[in-house]
Tab-separated table of C-alpha atoms and ligand atoms in Angstrom:
chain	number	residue	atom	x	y	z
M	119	UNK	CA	-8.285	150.134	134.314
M	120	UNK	CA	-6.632	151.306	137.336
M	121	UNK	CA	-7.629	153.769	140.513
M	122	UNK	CA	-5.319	156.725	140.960
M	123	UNK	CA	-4.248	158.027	144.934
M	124	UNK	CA	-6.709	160.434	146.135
M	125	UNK	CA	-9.920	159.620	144.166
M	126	UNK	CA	-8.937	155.900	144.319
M	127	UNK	CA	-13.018	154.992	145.291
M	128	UNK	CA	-13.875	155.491	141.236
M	129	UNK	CA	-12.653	153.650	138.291
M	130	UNK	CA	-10.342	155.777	135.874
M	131	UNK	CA	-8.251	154.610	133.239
M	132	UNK	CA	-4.619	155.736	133.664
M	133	UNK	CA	-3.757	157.015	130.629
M	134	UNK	CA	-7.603	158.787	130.242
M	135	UNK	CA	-8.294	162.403	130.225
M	136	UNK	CA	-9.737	162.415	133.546
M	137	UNK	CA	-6.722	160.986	135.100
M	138	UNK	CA	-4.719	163.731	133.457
M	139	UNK	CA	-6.670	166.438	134.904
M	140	UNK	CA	-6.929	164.723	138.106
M	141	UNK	CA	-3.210	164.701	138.485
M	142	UNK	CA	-3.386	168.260	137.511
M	143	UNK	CA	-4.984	169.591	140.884
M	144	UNK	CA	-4.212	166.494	143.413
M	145	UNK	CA	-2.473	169.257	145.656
M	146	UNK	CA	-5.689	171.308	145.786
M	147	UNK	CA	-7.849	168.128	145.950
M	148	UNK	CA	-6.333	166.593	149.076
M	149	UNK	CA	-6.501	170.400	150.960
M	150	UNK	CA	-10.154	170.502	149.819
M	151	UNK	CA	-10.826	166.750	151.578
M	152	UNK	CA	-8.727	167.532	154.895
M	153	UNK	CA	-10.037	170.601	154.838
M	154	UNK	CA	-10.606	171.683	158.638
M	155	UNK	CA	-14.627	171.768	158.177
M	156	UNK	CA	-14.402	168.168	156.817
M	157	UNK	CA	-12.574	167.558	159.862
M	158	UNK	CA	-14.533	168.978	162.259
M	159	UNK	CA	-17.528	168.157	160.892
M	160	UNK	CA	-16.382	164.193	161.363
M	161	UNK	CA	-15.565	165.107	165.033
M	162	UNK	CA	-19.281	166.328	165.700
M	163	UNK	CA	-17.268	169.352	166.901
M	164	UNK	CA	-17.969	172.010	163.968
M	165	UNK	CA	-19.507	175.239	165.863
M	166	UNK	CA	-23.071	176.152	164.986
M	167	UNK	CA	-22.686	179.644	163.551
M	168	UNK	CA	-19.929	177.700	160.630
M	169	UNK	CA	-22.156	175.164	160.319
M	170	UNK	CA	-25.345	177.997	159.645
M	171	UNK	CA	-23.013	180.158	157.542
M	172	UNK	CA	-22.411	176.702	155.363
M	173	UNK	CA	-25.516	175.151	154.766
M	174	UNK	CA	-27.174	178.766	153.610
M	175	UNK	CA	-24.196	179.115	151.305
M	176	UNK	CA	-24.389	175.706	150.177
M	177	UNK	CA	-28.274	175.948	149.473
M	178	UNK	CA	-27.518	178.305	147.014
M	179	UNK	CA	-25.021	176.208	145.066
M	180	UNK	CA	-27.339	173.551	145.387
M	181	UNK	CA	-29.977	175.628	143.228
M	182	UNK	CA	-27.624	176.485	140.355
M	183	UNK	CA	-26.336	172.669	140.678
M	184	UNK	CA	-29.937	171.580	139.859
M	185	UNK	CA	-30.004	173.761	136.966
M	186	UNK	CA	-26.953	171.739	135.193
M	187	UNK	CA	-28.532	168.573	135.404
M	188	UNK	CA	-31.507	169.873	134.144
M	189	UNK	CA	-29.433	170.636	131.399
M	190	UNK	CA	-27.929	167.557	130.850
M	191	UNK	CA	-31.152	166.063	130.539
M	192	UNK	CA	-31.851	168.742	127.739
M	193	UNK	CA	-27.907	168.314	126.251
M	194	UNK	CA	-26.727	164.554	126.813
M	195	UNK	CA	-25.916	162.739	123.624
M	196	UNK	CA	-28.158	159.276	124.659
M	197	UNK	CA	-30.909	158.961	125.640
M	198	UNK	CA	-29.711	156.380	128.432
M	199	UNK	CA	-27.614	159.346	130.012
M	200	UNK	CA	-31.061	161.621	129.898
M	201	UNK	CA	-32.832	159.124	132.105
M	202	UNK	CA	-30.025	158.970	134.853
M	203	UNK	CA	-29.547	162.502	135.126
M	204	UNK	CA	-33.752	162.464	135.322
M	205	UNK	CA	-33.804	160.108	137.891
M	206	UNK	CA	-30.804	162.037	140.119
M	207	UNK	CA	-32.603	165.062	140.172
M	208	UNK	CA	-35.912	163.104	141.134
M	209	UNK	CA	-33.657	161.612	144.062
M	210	UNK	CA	-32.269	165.372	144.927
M	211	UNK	CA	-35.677	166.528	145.493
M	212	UNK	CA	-36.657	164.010	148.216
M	213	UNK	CA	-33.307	163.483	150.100
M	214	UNK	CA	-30.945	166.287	149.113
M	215	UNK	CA	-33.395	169.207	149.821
M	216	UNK	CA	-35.341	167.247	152.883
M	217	UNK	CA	-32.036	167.555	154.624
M	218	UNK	CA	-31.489	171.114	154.086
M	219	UNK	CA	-34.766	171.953	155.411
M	220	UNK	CA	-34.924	169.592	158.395
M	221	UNK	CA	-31.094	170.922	159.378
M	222	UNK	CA	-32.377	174.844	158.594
M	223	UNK	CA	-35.263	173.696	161.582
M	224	UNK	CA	-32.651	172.066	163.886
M	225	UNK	CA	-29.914	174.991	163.891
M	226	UNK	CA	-33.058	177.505	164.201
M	227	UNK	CA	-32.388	179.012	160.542
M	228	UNK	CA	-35.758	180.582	159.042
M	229	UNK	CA	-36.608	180.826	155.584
M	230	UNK	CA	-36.518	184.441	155.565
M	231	UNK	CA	-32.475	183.831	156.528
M	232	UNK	CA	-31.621	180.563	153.769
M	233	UNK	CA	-34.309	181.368	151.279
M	234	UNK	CA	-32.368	184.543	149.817
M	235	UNK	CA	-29.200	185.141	151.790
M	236	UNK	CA	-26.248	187.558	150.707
M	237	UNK	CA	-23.470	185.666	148.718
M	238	UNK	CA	-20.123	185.010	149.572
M	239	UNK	CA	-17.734	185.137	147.464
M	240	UNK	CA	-17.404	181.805	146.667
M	241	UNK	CA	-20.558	180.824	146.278
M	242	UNK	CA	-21.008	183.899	143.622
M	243	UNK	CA	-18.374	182.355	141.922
M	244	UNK	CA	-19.297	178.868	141.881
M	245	UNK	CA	-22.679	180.216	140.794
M	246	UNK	CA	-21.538	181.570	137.544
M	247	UNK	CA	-19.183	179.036	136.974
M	248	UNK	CA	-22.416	176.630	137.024
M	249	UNK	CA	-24.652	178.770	134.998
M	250	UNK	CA	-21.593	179.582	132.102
M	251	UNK	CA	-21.595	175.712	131.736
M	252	UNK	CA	-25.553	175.568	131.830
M	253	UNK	CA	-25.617	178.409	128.944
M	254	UNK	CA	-22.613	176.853	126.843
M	255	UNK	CA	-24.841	173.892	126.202
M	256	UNK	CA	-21.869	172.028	125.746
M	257	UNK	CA	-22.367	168.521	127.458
M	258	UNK	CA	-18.743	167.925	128.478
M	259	UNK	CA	-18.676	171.405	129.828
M	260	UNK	CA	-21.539	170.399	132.430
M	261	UNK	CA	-19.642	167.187	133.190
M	262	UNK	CA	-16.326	168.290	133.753
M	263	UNK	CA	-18.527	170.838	136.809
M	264	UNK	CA	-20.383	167.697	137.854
M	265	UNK	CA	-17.603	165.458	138.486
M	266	UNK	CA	-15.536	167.842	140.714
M	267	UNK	CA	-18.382	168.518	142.801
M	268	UNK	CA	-19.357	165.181	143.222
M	269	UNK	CA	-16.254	162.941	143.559
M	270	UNK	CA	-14.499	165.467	146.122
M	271	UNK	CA	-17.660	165.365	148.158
M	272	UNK	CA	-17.345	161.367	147.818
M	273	UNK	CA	-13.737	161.630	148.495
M	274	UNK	CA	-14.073	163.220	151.986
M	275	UNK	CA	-17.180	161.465	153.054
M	276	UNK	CA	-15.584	158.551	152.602
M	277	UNK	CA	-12.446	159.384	153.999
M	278	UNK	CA	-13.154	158.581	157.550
M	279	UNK	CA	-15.397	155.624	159.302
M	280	UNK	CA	-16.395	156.884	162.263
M	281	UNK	CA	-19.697	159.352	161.774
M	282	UNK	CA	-20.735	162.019	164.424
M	283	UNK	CA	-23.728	161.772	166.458
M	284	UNK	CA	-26.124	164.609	165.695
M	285	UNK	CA	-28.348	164.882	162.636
M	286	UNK	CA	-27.275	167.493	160.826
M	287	UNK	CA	-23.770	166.359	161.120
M	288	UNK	CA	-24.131	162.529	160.365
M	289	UNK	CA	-26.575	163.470	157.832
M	290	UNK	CA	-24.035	165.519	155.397
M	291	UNK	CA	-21.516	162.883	155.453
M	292	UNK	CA	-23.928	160.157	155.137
M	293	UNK	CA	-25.495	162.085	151.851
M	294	UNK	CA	-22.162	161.660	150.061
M	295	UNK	CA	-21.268	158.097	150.868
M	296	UNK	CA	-23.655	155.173	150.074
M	297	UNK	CA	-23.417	152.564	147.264
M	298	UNK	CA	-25.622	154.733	145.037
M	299	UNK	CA	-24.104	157.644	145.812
M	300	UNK	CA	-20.493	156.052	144.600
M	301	UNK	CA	-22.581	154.600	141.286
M	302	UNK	CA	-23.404	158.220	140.562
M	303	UNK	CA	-19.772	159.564	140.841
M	304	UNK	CA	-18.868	156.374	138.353
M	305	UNK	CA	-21.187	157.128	136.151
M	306	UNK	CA	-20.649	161.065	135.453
M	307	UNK	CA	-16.490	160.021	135.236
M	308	UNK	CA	-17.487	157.447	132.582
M	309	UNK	CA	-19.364	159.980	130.727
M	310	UNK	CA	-16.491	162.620	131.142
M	311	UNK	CA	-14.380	160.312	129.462
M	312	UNK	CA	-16.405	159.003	127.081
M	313	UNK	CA	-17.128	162.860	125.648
M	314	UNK	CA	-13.887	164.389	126.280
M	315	UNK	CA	-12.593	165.888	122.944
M	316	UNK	CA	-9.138	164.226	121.521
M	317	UNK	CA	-6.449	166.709	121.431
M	318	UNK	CA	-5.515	166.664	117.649
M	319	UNK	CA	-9.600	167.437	116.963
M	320	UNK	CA	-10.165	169.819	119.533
M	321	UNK	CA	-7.198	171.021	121.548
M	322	UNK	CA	-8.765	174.674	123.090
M	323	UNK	CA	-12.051	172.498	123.985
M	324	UNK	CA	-9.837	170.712	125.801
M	325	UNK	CA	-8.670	173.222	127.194
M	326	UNK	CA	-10.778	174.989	127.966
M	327	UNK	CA	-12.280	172.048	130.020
M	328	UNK	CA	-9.062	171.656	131.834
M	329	UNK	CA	-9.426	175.134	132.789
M	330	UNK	CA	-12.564	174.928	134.072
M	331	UNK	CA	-12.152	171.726	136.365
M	332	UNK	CA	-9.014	173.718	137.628
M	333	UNK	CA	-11.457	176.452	139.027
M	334	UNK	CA	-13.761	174.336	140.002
M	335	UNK	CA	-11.511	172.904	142.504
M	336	UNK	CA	-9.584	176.139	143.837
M	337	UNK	CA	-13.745	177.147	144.202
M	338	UNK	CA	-14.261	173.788	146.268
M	339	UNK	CA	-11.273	175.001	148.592
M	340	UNK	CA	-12.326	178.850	148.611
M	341	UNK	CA	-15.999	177.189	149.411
M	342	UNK	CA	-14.604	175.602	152.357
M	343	UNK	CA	-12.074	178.296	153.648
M	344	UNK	CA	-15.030	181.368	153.456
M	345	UNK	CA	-17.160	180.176	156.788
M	346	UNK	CA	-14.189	180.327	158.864
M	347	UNK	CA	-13.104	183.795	157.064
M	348	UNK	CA	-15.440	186.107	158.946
F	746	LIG	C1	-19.781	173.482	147.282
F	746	LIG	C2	-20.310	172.127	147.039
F	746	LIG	N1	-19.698	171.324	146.171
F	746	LIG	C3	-20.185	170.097	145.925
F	746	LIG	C4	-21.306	169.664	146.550
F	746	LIG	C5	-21.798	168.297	146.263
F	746	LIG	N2	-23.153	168.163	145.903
F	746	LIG	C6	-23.885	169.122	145.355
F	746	LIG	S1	-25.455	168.646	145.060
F	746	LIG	C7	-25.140	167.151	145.611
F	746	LIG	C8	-26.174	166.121	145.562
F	746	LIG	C9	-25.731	164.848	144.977
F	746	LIG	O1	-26.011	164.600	143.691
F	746	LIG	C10	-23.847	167.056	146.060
F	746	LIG	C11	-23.218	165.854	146.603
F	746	LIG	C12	-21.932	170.517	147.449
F	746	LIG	N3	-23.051	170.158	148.097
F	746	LIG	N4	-21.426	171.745	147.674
């Protein structure tokens, strides 16, 4: 087992298939985790319309993001799998969606504005990249969408010490980098590996999943870049 550069927080074995697509977008990745909102948003400095703009955009992801685990829990090959991707989206319930609403009441966002807001680009995008792996019912199709989103959100949150003062700033990065929060990242990159086709049986499936982690991080980027587009 070794770690590779960026990423280096989760276990990976070197000569694995997630390693391999890793190294395939570690240009992308690192402009996705020094991205200027994940900069900003460790200097407390981020300005309240971007910060609006990205929360109602990223409420929306969340929704569709709840609808792969669900289907992990229906698609997973063991039954020990089931019951951690049960439990996360128990814990996403309380915490994840507690801080969207609390941070919709501190930056004066109403219902009527987060609840069904127009989507941007990116977010449309994302969105149907989420729900094509939900309705391919293909297990290692879900994962490889899981592990981008999760381990670059790990990757930045963790990529600085010092955490801003004010809820809804401190809160975000402190959502993405506990113990348990690392444990879950671990987890979904052991499954990915553990389920990832062989070339010789299935080289397009593997392709095809290659594909789709590549577009799932030029989405994390776009995701990013949009709030500062307008
Ligand atoms: C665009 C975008 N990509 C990834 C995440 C990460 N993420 C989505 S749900 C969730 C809860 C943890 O299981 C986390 C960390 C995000 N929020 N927005």
């Amino acid at each position: 087992m070794t770690t590779t550069g960026i990423g280096a927080l989760i276990e990976v074995s070197a000569d694995g298939s997630v390693s391999a697509l890793m190294r395939s977008t570690s240009e992308q990745w690192a402009a996705a985790i020094n991205h200027r909102f994940v900069r900003e948003l460790f200097a407390g400095t981020v300005d309240e319309a971007v910060m609006r703009d990205y929360l109602v955009q990223d409420y929306q992801f969340f929704e569709s993001f709840l609808s792969m685990l669900g289907a992990c829990v229906a698609h997973a090959d063991e039954l020990d799998a089931k019951l951690r991707f049960a439990r996360q989206l128990g814990m996403l319930v309380a915490d994840e969606d507690t801080y969207f609403v609390d941070s919709f009441v501190e930056l004066g966002v109403d219902p009527s504005d987060y609840l069904r807001p127009e989507l941007a680009a990116p977010t449309a995008r994302f969105r149907d990249l989420m729900d094509s792996a939900v309705d391919s019912a293909s297990y290692p199709q879900l994962l490889v969408v899981l592990v981008v989103a999760e381990w670059l959100y790990l990757d930045w949150a963790e990529s600085q010490e010092e955490v801003p003062q004010r809820d809804v700033h401190r809160g975000w990065i402190d959502l993405h980098r506990s113990e348990t929060f690392r444990g879950w990242v671990q987890f979904l990159v052991y499954e990915l590996e553990r389920v990832f086709p062989t070339e010789n049986d299935h080289g397009s499936e593997a392709e095809d999943l290659a594909r789709t982690w590549r577009r799932a991080v030029d989405l994390e980027c776009a995701f990013f870049d949009n709030v500062y587009d307008d």
